[in-house]
XYZ file of C-alpha atoms in Angstrom:
683
model
C -21.397 18.361 -38.177
C -20.290 19.231 -34.462
C -16.707 18.242 -34.051
C -16.392 15.836 -31.156
C -13.346 16.777 -28.844
C -12.593 14.749 -25.687
C -11.652 17.053 -22.806
C -8.652 15.107 -22.296
C -7.527 15.499 -25.901
C -7.140 19.355 -25.920
C -5.335 21.786 -23.893
C -7.131 23.648 -21.251
C -8.238 27.205 -22.498
C -7.615 26.190 -25.977
C -10.744 26.425 -28.516
C -10.052 24.109 -31.654
C -13.354 25.096 -33.362
C -13.965 24.167 -36.894
C -15.687 26.471 -39.590
C -18.591 24.784 -41.322
C -17.870 23.808 -44.952
C -19.251 26.075 -47.719
C -21.346 23.119 -49.080
C -23.302 22.404 -45.972
C -26.926 22.486 -46.381
C -28.740 25.257 -44.536
C -31.030 22.759 -42.625
C -28.184 20.718 -41.430
C -26.285 23.970 -40.418
C -29.344 25.275 -38.548
C -29.893 21.875 -36.689
C -26.242 21.705 -35.685
C -26.413 25.433 -34.495
C -29.515 24.547 -32.273
C -27.545 21.475 -30.844
C -24.589 23.604 -29.937
C -26.760 26.328 -28.373
C -28.759 23.705 -26.280
C -25.158 22.288 -25.117
C -24.143 25.845 -24.020
C -27.465 26.427 -22.191
C -27.122 23.103 -20.394
C -24.046 24.580 -18.575
C -26.733 26.732 -16.637
C -27.152 23.685 -14.178
C -23.329 23.157 -13.548
C -21.308 24.766 -10.953
C -18.990 27.804 -11.782
C -16.596 28.460 -8.996
C -15.591 31.567 -10.815
C -16.835 33.696 -13.847
C -20.464 33.225 -12.432
C -21.586 36.391 -13.866
C -19.936 36.287 -17.129
C -21.015 32.703 -17.761
C -24.629 33.366 -16.701
C -24.774 36.253 -19.131
C -23.372 34.419 -21.945
C -25.883 31.435 -21.355
C -28.814 33.886 -21.179
C -27.778 35.645 -24.686
C -27.389 32.371 -26.321
C -30.631 30.991 -24.756
C -32.462 33.784 -26.455
C -30.932 33.066 -29.907
C -31.877 29.360 -29.295
C -35.483 30.518 -29.308
C -34.738 32.446 -32.556
C -33.093 29.287 -34.267
C -35.933 27.012 -33.314
C -38.571 29.449 -34.632
C -36.738 29.414 -38.015
C -36.566 25.568 -37.923
C -40.231 25.284 -36.985
C -41.379 27.445 -39.791
C -39.303 25.728 -42.243
C -38.020 28.875 -43.700
C -35.802 29.035 -46.819
C -32.441 30.761 -45.723
C -30.456 33.252 -48.031
C -26.816 33.095 -48.519
C -26.189 35.829 -46.102
C -28.201 34.237 -43.359
C -26.246 30.978 -43.831
C -23.072 33.119 -43.724
C -23.951 34.574 -40.495
C -24.991 31.203 -39.021
C -21.708 29.681 -39.933
C -20.064 32.515 -37.959
C -22.251 31.971 -34.999
C -21.688 28.307 -35.295
C -17.874 28.761 -35.062
C -18.378 31.189 -31.956
C -20.806 28.799 -30.076
C -18.259 25.922 -30.286
C -15.610 28.320 -28.569
C -18.085 29.249 -26.118
C -18.879 25.600 -25.295
C -15.246 25.029 -24.743
C -14.783 27.874 -22.655
C -17.689 26.734 -20.415
C -16.252 23.219 -20.319
C -13.058 24.434 -18.908
C -14.633 26.795 -16.503
C -16.526 23.804 -14.871
C -13.695 21.152 -15.481
C -13.124 18.868 -12.617
C -10.070 19.707 -10.608
C -9.502 23.123 -12.545
C -11.099 25.717 -10.171
C -7.841 26.977 -8.963
C -6.379 27.200 -12.413
C -9.407 28.870 -13.736
C -9.320 31.360 -10.976
C -5.823 32.212 -11.585
C -6.536 32.670 -15.463
C -9.751 34.825 -14.503
C -8.498 37.891 -16.366
C -7.847 35.993 -19.526
C -10.937 34.120 -19.371
C -13.159 37.217 -18.769
C -11.398 38.547 -21.933
C -12.381 35.428 -23.888
C -16.065 35.852 -22.948
C -15.981 39.393 -24.019
C -14.269 38.561 -27.297
C -16.638 35.589 -28.066
C -19.805 37.660 -27.211
C -18.682 40.538 -29.156
C -18.204 38.060 -32.148
C -21.837 37.023 -31.771
C -22.723 40.729 -31.863
C -20.771 41.291 -35.185
C -22.590 38.275 -36.841
C -25.998 39.638 -35.647
C -25.056 43.128 -36.851
C -24.932 42.139 -40.431
C -27.703 39.464 -40.018
C -30.693 40.374 -42.388
C -33.299 40.037 -39.707
C -36.005 41.847 -41.756
C -35.638 39.269 -44.632
C -36.726 36.493 -42.120
C -40.421 35.917 -41.649
C -40.695 35.214 -37.982
C -42.949 36.966 -35.339
C -41.868 40.355 -33.997
C -41.317 39.472 -30.395
C -38.614 37.019 -31.517
C -37.165 39.801 -33.723
C -37.263 42.241 -30.871
C -35.312 39.639 -28.585
C -32.630 39.032 -31.136
C -32.363 42.817 -31.663
C -31.862 43.262 -27.915
C -29.332 40.364 -27.764
C -27.319 42.238 -30.563
C -27.329 45.433 -28.589
C -26.431 43.835 -25.376
C -23.599 41.894 -26.865
C -22.097 45.021 -28.260
C -22.281 46.739 -24.895
C -21.624 43.856 -22.572
C -18.459 44.473 -20.386
C -17.731 40.963 -19.217
C -15.124 42.142 -16.643
C -13.193 40.374 -14.075
C -15.431 39.807 -11.151
C -14.350 41.675 -8.078
C -14.573 38.644 -5.796
C -12.561 36.672 -8.320
C -9.947 39.213 -8.311
C -9.902 39.290 -4.471
C -9.368 35.418 -4.353
C -6.655 35.502 -7.100
C -4.721 38.116 -4.975
C -5.140 36.087 -1.834
C -3.624 32.942 -3.681
C -0.727 35.207 -4.942
C -0.179 36.480 -1.416
C -0.035 32.857 -0.114
C 2.494 31.899 -2.739
C 4.556 34.899 -1.734
C 4.408 33.620 1.790
C 5.595 30.202 0.776
C 8.565 31.619 -1.410
C 9.817 33.325 1.690
C 9.656 30.084 3.798
C 6.660 31.608 5.866
C 3.841 29.376 6.839
C 0.651 31.051 5.682
C -2.301 31.591 8.105
C -4.538 28.677 7.806
C -7.603 30.908 7.844
C -6.411 32.782 4.757
C -5.964 29.472 2.867
C -9.346 28.169 4.075
C -11.156 31.359 2.838
C -9.757 30.663 -0.709
C -10.731 26.818 -0.567
C -14.426 27.915 0.669
C -14.553 30.414 -2.087
C -13.717 27.849 -4.621
C -15.849 25.293 -2.963
C -12.949 22.870 -2.634
C -14.550 21.148 0.267
C -12.618 17.657 0.937
C -9.366 15.980 0.696
C -10.349 14.307 -2.578
C -11.514 17.643 -4.064
C -8.079 19.125 -3.119
C -6.313 15.971 -4.587
C -8.192 16.372 -7.907
C -6.927 20.021 -8.179
C -3.431 18.735 -7.719
C -3.803 16.033 -10.379
C -5.101 18.520 -12.856
C -2.183 20.933 -12.271
C 0.212 18.162 -12.576
C -1.046 17.115 -15.860
C -0.620 20.708 -17.086
C 2.911 20.606 -15.992
C 3.254 17.434 -17.895
C 1.769 18.927 -20.946
C 3.989 22.115 -20.736
C 7.145 20.019 -20.489
C 6.224 17.624 -23.229
C 5.652 20.495 -25.678
C 9.020 22.257 -24.360
C 6.886 25.415 -23.548
C 7.919 25.649 -19.911
C 7.086 29.244 -19.366
C 4.153 28.633 -16.990
C 5.813 25.625 -15.230
C 7.141 27.542 -12.321
C 3.758 29.079 -11.704
C 2.063 25.743 -11.920
C 4.258 24.256 -9.792
C 3.797 26.861 -7.109
C 0.097 26.178 -7.377
C 0.723 22.489 -6.927
C 2.815 23.395 -3.868
C -0.004 25.280 -2.415
C -2.729 22.786 -3.032
C -0.481 20.023 -1.841
C 0.017 21.965 1.342
C -3.755 22.394 1.915
C -4.154 18.779 1.209
C -1.724 17.868 3.927
C -2.391 20.448 6.490
C -6.002 21.615 6.085
C -8.016 18.515 5.364
C -7.696 15.870 8.257
C -10.020 13.431 6.909
C -8.945 10.981 4.100
C -11.937 10.382 1.719
C -9.966 9.095 -1.196
C -11.912 7.657 -4.121
C -11.166 4.243 -5.615
C -9.069 5.812 -8.440
C -6.747 7.496 -5.842
C -6.267 4.276 -4.119
C -5.535 2.372 -7.313
C -2.545 4.761 -8.030
C -0.574 3.427 -4.767
C -2.027 -0.101 -4.487
C 0.314 -2.255 -6.519
C 3.891 -1.611 -6.993
C 4.369 -3.884 -10.046
C 4.667 -1.042 -12.541
C 7.522 0.559 -10.620
C 9.465 -2.475 -10.150
C 11.848 -4.297 -12.544
C 15.194 -5.926 -12.382
C 16.150 -2.724 -14.335
C 15.476 0.616 -12.752
C 15.819 3.513 -15.086
C 16.202 6.054 -12.378
C 19.423 4.498 -11.243
C 20.856 4.657 -14.802
C 20.898 8.375 -15.125
C 24.087 10.393 -14.326
C 23.423 12.656 -11.441
C 25.293 15.521 -13.267
C 23.882 15.262 -16.917
C 20.628 13.511 -15.925
C 21.146 11.458 -19.118
C 21.492 7.704 -19.359
C 25.110 6.695 -18.538
C 26.890 5.155 -21.629
C 30.126 4.659 -19.600
C 29.452 4.570 -15.857
C 32.331 5.032 -13.430
C 32.493 5.251 -9.595
C 34.439 7.933 -7.831
C 36.159 7.703 -4.434
C 33.021 8.467 -2.494
C 31.107 5.488 -4.040
C 29.079 7.601 -6.286
C 28.596 6.816 -9.953
C 28.629 9.003 -12.788
C 28.982 9.082 -16.638
C 32.728 9.253 -17.467
C 32.341 12.047 -19.694
C 30.188 14.133 -17.200
C 32.552 13.544 -14.299
C 35.667 14.165 -16.358
C 34.294 17.584 -17.227
C 33.617 18.330 -13.671
C 37.129 17.415 -12.522
C 38.775 19.383 -15.513
C 36.870 22.475 -14.257
C 38.752 22.187 -10.917
C 36.048 20.675 -8.878
C 37.332 18.257 -6.255
C 33.888 17.801 -4.411
C 31.628 14.834 -5.159
C 28.807 16.457 -7.080
C 26.067 14.418 -5.245
C 27.360 14.168 -1.668
C 29.523 17.229 -1.413
C 32.309 15.231 -0.020
C 35.964 15.854 -0.821
C 37.399 13.397 -3.434
C 40.407 11.723 -2.049
C 41.683 11.096 -5.647
C 40.549 11.551 -9.221
C 40.617 7.684 -10.016
C 37.686 6.629 -12.055
C 36.716 2.951 -11.684
C 34.436 1.295 -14.476
C 31.214 0.054 -13.139
C 30.789 -2.770 -15.479
C 27.869 -4.325 -13.781
C 25.785 -1.092 -14.132
C 26.827 -0.639 -17.792
C 25.702 -4.216 -18.534
C 22.315 -3.448 -16.824
C 21.957 -0.213 -18.733
C 22.578 -1.865 -21.930
C 19.811 -4.603 -21.091
C 17.389 -1.898 -20.122
C 17.929 0.109 -23.389
C 17.761 -2.812 -25.543
C 14.534 -4.026 -24.152
C 12.813 -0.781 -24.324
C 14.183 0.138 -27.861
C 16.257 2.961 -26.483
C 19.502 3.710 -28.520
C 22.170 4.929 -26.241
C 23.779 6.865 -29.135
C 20.385 8.913 -28.946
C 20.094 9.376 -25.332
C 22.058 12.658 -25.253
C 18.801 14.516 -24.835
C 18.000 15.456 -21.226
C 14.821 13.845 -19.779
C 12.556 16.624 -18.698
C 10.604 14.344 -16.642
C 13.647 13.443 -14.575
C 14.758 17.001 -14.543
C 11.699 18.488 -12.858
C 11.553 15.746 -10.372
C 14.901 16.489 -9.112
C 14.875 20.299 -9.061
C 11.688 21.962 -7.413
C 9.570 23.655 -10.025
C 9.754 27.021 -8.434
C 11.065 28.499 -4.915
C 7.441 28.623 -3.609
C 7.016 24.798 -4.311
C 10.304 24.061 -2.752
C 9.467 25.806 0.530
C 5.991 24.502 0.652
C 7.400 21.059 0.466
C 9.763 21.611 3.152
C 6.921 22.968 5.509
C 4.916 19.790 4.577
C 7.745 17.598 5.247
C 8.261 19.101 8.789
C 4.674 18.987 9.460
C 4.344 15.395 8.454
C 7.187 14.317 10.532
C 5.588 15.939 13.507
C 2.323 14.099 12.837
C 4.175 10.860 12.765
C 5.815 11.542 16.043
C 3.095 13.040 17.980
C -0.205 12.505 16.226
C -3.125 10.345 16.938
C -3.237 6.855 15.226
C -5.590 8.449 12.540
C -3.170 11.487 12.035
C -0.125 9.109 11.614
C -2.044 7.017 9.127
C -2.895 10.072 7.088
C 0.603 11.280 7.376
C 2.077 8.040 6.102
C -0.524 8.082 3.170
C 0.410 11.678 2.236
C 4.115 10.669 2.076
C 3.113 7.698 -0.218
C 1.687 10.278 -2.572
C 4.274 13.043 -2.439
C 7.163 10.735 -2.802
C 5.570 8.683 -5.422
C 7.403 10.161 -8.344
C 9.202 13.222 -7.076
C 12.983 12.931 -6.006
C 13.087 16.458 -4.443
C 10.011 15.490 -2.337
C 11.869 12.347 -1.247
C 14.850 14.306 -0.279
C 12.888 16.833 1.724
C 10.913 14.017 3.490
C 14.082 12.166 4.455
C 15.748 15.272 5.660
C 12.733 16.028 7.925
C 13.355 12.826 9.970
C 10.200 11.048 8.816
C 11.807 7.576 8.412
C 12.227 6.568 12.086
C 8.718 7.175 12.917
C 7.573 5.396 9.909
C 9.668 2.357 10.784
C 7.881 2.467 14.215
C 4.540 2.379 12.454
C 5.461 -1.012 10.973
C 4.802 -2.584 14.207
C 1.177 -1.263 14.394
C -1.681 -3.747 14.921
C -3.687 -1.632 12.311
C -3.524 -3.237 8.886
C -4.031 0.131 7.190
C -1.413 1.976 9.108
C 1.194 -0.770 8.288
C 0.318 -0.811 4.690
C 0.623 3.054 4.348
C 3.935 3.188 6.484
C 5.655 0.366 4.393
C 4.601 1.967 1.157
C 5.954 5.171 2.195
C 9.128 3.624 3.058
C 9.241 2.058 -0.365
C 9.056 5.355 -1.854
C 11.826 6.704 0.290
C 14.010 3.725 -0.201
C 14.515 4.918 -3.818
C 16.355 7.873 -2.613
C 20.167 7.318 -1.655
C 19.875 9.096 1.608
C 16.524 7.297 2.471
C 18.303 3.874 1.978
C 21.016 4.835 4.364
C 18.747 6.296 7.165
C 16.454 3.225 6.772
C 19.176 0.673 7.466
C 21.079 2.863 10.010
C 17.884 3.234 12.015
C 17.405 -0.607 12.219
C 14.808 -0.706 9.439
C 15.847 -4.001 8.072
C 14.725 -6.069 10.970
C 11.090 -4.663 10.874
C 10.903 -4.456 7.243
C 11.911 -8.256 7.155
C 9.399 -8.952 9.870
C 6.524 -7.379 7.723
C 7.864 -9.347 4.802
C 7.517 -12.668 6.790
C 4.430 -11.972 8.778
C 2.795 -8.699 7.723
C -0.921 -8.148 8.600
C -1.762 -8.268 5.023
C -0.427 -9.856 1.804
C -0.234 -6.266 0.277
C 1.941 -5.154 3.182
C 4.290 -8.188 2.480
C 4.592 -7.494 -1.137
C 5.548 -3.804 -0.466
C 8.074 -4.946 1.875
C 9.800 -7.132 -0.947
C 9.659 -4.233 -3.125
C 11.507 -2.052 -0.374
C 14.142 -4.804 -0.103
C 14.881 -4.537 -3.747
C 15.690 -0.983 -3.759
C 17.804 -1.467 -0.693
C 19.816 -4.264 -2.587
C 20.881 -1.460 -4.971
C 23.639 -0.697 -2.292
C 26.390 -3.431 -2.288
C 26.876 -3.568 1.433
C 23.203 -3.968 2.154
C 22.938 -6.928 -0.248
C 25.407 -8.781 2.027
C 23.597 -7.530 5.178
C 20.197 -8.782 3.872
C 21.564 -12.023 2.722
C 23.081 -12.641 6.077
C 19.818 -11.843 7.905
C 18.294 -15.274 8.802
C 15.041 -16.166 6.955
C 15.110 -13.013 4.669
C 15.758 -15.104 1.542
C 13.188 -17.902 2.706
C 10.735 -15.059 3.156
C 11.088 -13.785 -0.282
C 10.861 -17.296 -1.700
C 7.691 -17.866 0.259
C 6.242 -14.809 -1.292
C 6.961 -16.326 -4.680
C 4.918 -18.982 -3.663
C 2.008 -17.222 -2.072
C 1.865 -13.706 -3.614
C -0.122 -12.228 -6.304
C 1.602 -11.604 -9.763
C 2.507 -8.334 -8.166
C 3.940 -9.919 -5.128
C 5.812 -12.694 -7.125
C 7.438 -10.071 -9.213
C 8.559 -7.917 -6.130
C 10.001 -10.970 -4.438
C 11.729 -12.141 -7.717
C 13.452 -8.724 -8.337
C 14.434 -8.471 -4.835
C 16.235 -11.867 -5.136
C 17.861 -10.595 -8.390
C 19.193 -7.583 -6.422
C 20.508 -9.961 -3.703
C 22.328 -12.244 -6.311
C 24.518 -9.148 -7.387
C 26.400 -10.213 -4.090
C 28.059 -13.664 -4.942
C 27.756 -14.815 -1.352
C 23.922 -15.051 -1.712
C 23.887 -17.510 -4.754
C 23.869 -20.674 -2.535
C 21.330 -19.246 0.074
C 18.966 -18.431 -2.891
C 19.381 -22.111 -4.212
C 19.002 -23.695 -0.687
C 15.760 -21.737 -0.255
C 14.175 -23.575 -3.045
C 13.922 -20.667 -5.606
C 14.530 -22.540 -8.748
C 11.496 -24.890 -8.831
C 9.200 -21.857 -8.126
C 10.616 -19.955 -11.009
C 10.357 -22.809 -13.266
C 6.611 -23.141 -12.359
C 6.387 -19.286 -13.263
C 7.977 -19.733 -16.713
C 5.601 -22.768 -17.347
C 2.263 -21.268 -16.170
C 2.490 -17.319 -15.963
C 1.223 -15.225 -18.892
C 2.803 -12.274 -17.384
C 5.859 -11.231 -19.676
C 7.482 -8.981 -17.144
C 7.421 -11.660 -14.476
C 8.623 -14.248 -16.783
C 11.476 -11.840 -17.872
C 12.476 -11.357 -14.356
C 12.465 -14.903 -13.483
C 14.577 -15.705 -16.375
C 17.063 -12.973 -15.150
C 17.335 -14.743 -11.710
C 17.788 -18.046 -13.413
C 20.495 -16.617 -15.714
C 22.364 -15.438 -12.831
C 22.076 -18.851 -10.929
C 23.010 -20.738 -14.028
C 26.470 -19.240 -14.234
C 27.781 -21.675 -11.505
C 27.808 -25.376 -11.580
C 25.542 -25.795 -8.561
C 23.035 -23.341 -10.061
C 23.196 -25.421 -13.479
C 22.592 -28.637 -11.396
C 19.580 -27.296 -9.668
C 17.902 -25.912 -12.742
C 18.663 -29.194 -14.551
C 16.624 -31.168 -11.760
C 13.499 -29.192 -12.805
C 11.640 -29.337 -16.143
C 12.625 -25.781 -16.942
C 15.031 -26.454 -20.006
C 12.210 -27.364 -22.481
C 10.303 -24.306 -21.185
C 13.207 -21.867 -21.747
C 13.897 -23.330 -25.209
C 10.129 -22.539 -26.045
C 10.316 -19.057 -24.474
C 13.284 -18.219 -26.615
C 10.990 -18.704 -29.686
C 7.850 -17.143 -28.240
C 8.772 -14.236 -25.993
C 8.372 -10.675 -27.249
C 10.743 -9.229 -24.723
C 14.103 -8.716 -26.010
C 15.690 -8.964 -22.529
C 13.754 -12.183 -22.081
C 15.430 -13.787 -25.124
C 18.820 -12.747 -23.991
C 18.191 -14.285 -20.529
C 17.022 -17.550 -22.224
C 20.185 -17.605 -24.227
C 22.242 -16.813 -21.187
C 20.825 -19.648 -19.302
C 21.293 -22.149 -22.242
C 25.004 -21.007 -22.670
C 25.656 -21.574 -19.021
C 24.053 -24.789 -19.026
C 26.188 -25.944 -22.006
C 29.346 -24.714 -20.344
C 28.728 -26.335 -17.100
C 26.932 -29.452 -17.897
C 28.853 -29.890 -21.067
C 28.079 -32.721 -23.555
C 24.793 -33.784 -21.675
C 23.094 -30.574 -22.198
C 24.662 -29.773 -25.483
C 23.435 -32.882 -26.990
C 19.711 -32.118 -25.777
C 19.930 -28.910 -27.455
C 21.301 -30.193 -30.574
C 18.303 -32.413 -31.053
C 16.028 -29.578 -31.369
C 16.003 -28.200 -34.838
C 13.806 -25.118 -34.074
C 16.350 -23.948 -31.523
C 19.049 -23.128 -34.174
C 16.424 -21.321 -36.048
C 15.811 -18.995 -32.901
C 19.474 -18.532 -32.327
C 20.176 -17.466 -36.031
C 17.309 -15.024 -35.732
C 18.854 -13.615 -32.519
C 22.137 -12.859 -34.212
C 20.465 -10.402 -36.432
C 17.555 -9.144 -34.239
C 18.901 -9.262 -30.732
C 20.787 -6.903 -28.430
C 24.790 -6.830 -29.005
C 25.026 -9.102 -25.938
C 22.361 -11.447 -27.150
C 23.874 -11.674 -30.571
C 27.248 -12.409 -28.869
C 25.913 -15.143 -26.815
C 23.735 -16.614 -29.617
C 26.902 -16.885 -31.753
C 28.680 -18.583 -28.923
C 26.028 -20.962 -28.474
C 25.653 -21.749 -32.200
C 29.279 -22.490 -32.261
C 29.145 -24.818 -29.412
C 26.307 -26.736 -31.038
C 27.975 -26.910 -34.483
C 31.158 -28.190 -33.021
C 29.131 -30.893 -31.104
C 27.360 -32.011 -34.242
C 30.535 -32.041 -36.288
C 32.200 -34.236 -33.570
C 29.181 -36.600 -33.515
C 29.146 -36.779 -37.281
C 32.817 -37.509 -37.751
C 32.441 -40.910 -36.113
C 34.700 -40.262 -33.180
C 35.145 -43.310 -30.988
C 32.450 -43.302 -28.288
C 30.216 -40.738 -29.925
C 27.145 -40.930 -31.909
C 24.766 -38.796 -33.870
C 22.512 -36.722 -31.456
C 19.280 -38.469 -31.995
C 20.781 -42.082 -31.259
C 21.996 -41.076 -27.674
C 19.683 -41.517 -24.663
C 19.496 -38.275 -22.655
C 17.632 -37.653 -19.164
C 18.221 -33.856 -18.982
C 14.478 -33.292 -18.396
């Protein structure tokens, strides 16, 4: 009878109650009403940071009515239609009261509930008045129960009509203090710590993890607002996130994160791919680029966006602010190819990508002036801690940067500008494993930012990051270092620099051999980035990469890892030396099998790319081997209809090569034979 609603399935301060159906039996309705009343009363043992008086009064009144309902049930009374109607209205109201109680005691929602105090007090008043209305028409005289219970019900009805359920004066005082603090932030003024501590004490936010729970809850609300395109409250929510983030960073000195907090930043596998969608968005339109072009400053934009910018008379680079020396737009064909691969593999139509990504937008631009200034203050605070703090303070500062820079581009920009990167690089030499892990993870997040990459390299960061990659204090630190190198390889000059650094590529190859699935993937995509520089191809081959990738294809069950390994092999197979190295392994039959079984569309394309390159470079030897496999042709024909545009093109090319070979063999040309009669030793 009672609708089961998971807290995470409904919006906070929404009350999706359902009215009992007309055909419900009185006994079922009464039992459900008793269950609801018990649920409301059970909130008496919960902590209410705010709305204490209103919640206590609502629980008290419904507790009295619970006695009334149980009396009727125990006596087994027959209920008239009017009684059933009143019970139905009470049932609906009790559901809403229970939802309201859940929200008032929801984990992480203390600050939000405080700031909604006036609305919540009004809801208490409206709901209790609804109870009073139902009791006003209740035919109490027709119900055969003891006089004492009737008097209690009558008392509840009178009190419900008169109850004020006003905003608590202390709640109002706390709310005004928060608004005052936000006003300080908006003006770029650092609020008094005692002022903020008073608010935290009032809400009983006692620890770093309590504070972090508040931030997570507020960020979830922001995401919900944006997903529903109802962004009216986003600026205010962002300001509250800024306030709580500042408290977490500045007020709470001791890290007491729970296991779930640590899981969020332990493994970087979900953030790494050979294809990084953040790099595929035009800095002007924030949309996926369909025709990326590079201007004289080296920055890349979508052609239509930068053309509009230039036609408006702007001669400054939108991203760097530098003056453009000319208006020449150079096509970025490599990036265009990667964007098409990404879209194909993720089912995204470039033709439909004109809609702005609200997620990206709100990470580039601060949600509110208060949030922006709070972030700037935090960044400067963290930079000072990294320079002058104790070992514990430096560790906490690095961990905070991990969190703040995790998915917010604006935050990364502020942290980079604060000068936090050089002291983070110094921490990579720390003898403390935890400090080293947090420092390299913080640098990973900052390496996603254009300015962050530049500062890391210009501050001599490559040397120390490579040292962590080679001999970090933990496997986790080595794996994160590999991920950091991947982001640095997005800059053309850095690929060459990393490739020329002794033992850089061998260290990545060693991680492929020794790492977890996460570490293997990080190393593979870093090598993929390095291969975008032609001068690194031979170094990757010489380091023994290919046999390890072949082992991954044969033994791994991780689709993402397999796909990225195929991407590297497809790149290496483009030249004769790479083809020769691949053919010395047992990879060929595995690649043919993966073409038939992989669910990844990008993975299938990489398989065809490898096979096409092998046929082109090894000619008849490989072509004859492929022609012997009847299942291969079926897979290729399937790809000509279901694959990406590039995959279809490559599949048609490979089919053409195979058909030509078979026709040549069948025609009886001297020195040739039918495929199955020839001895081949390709694998």
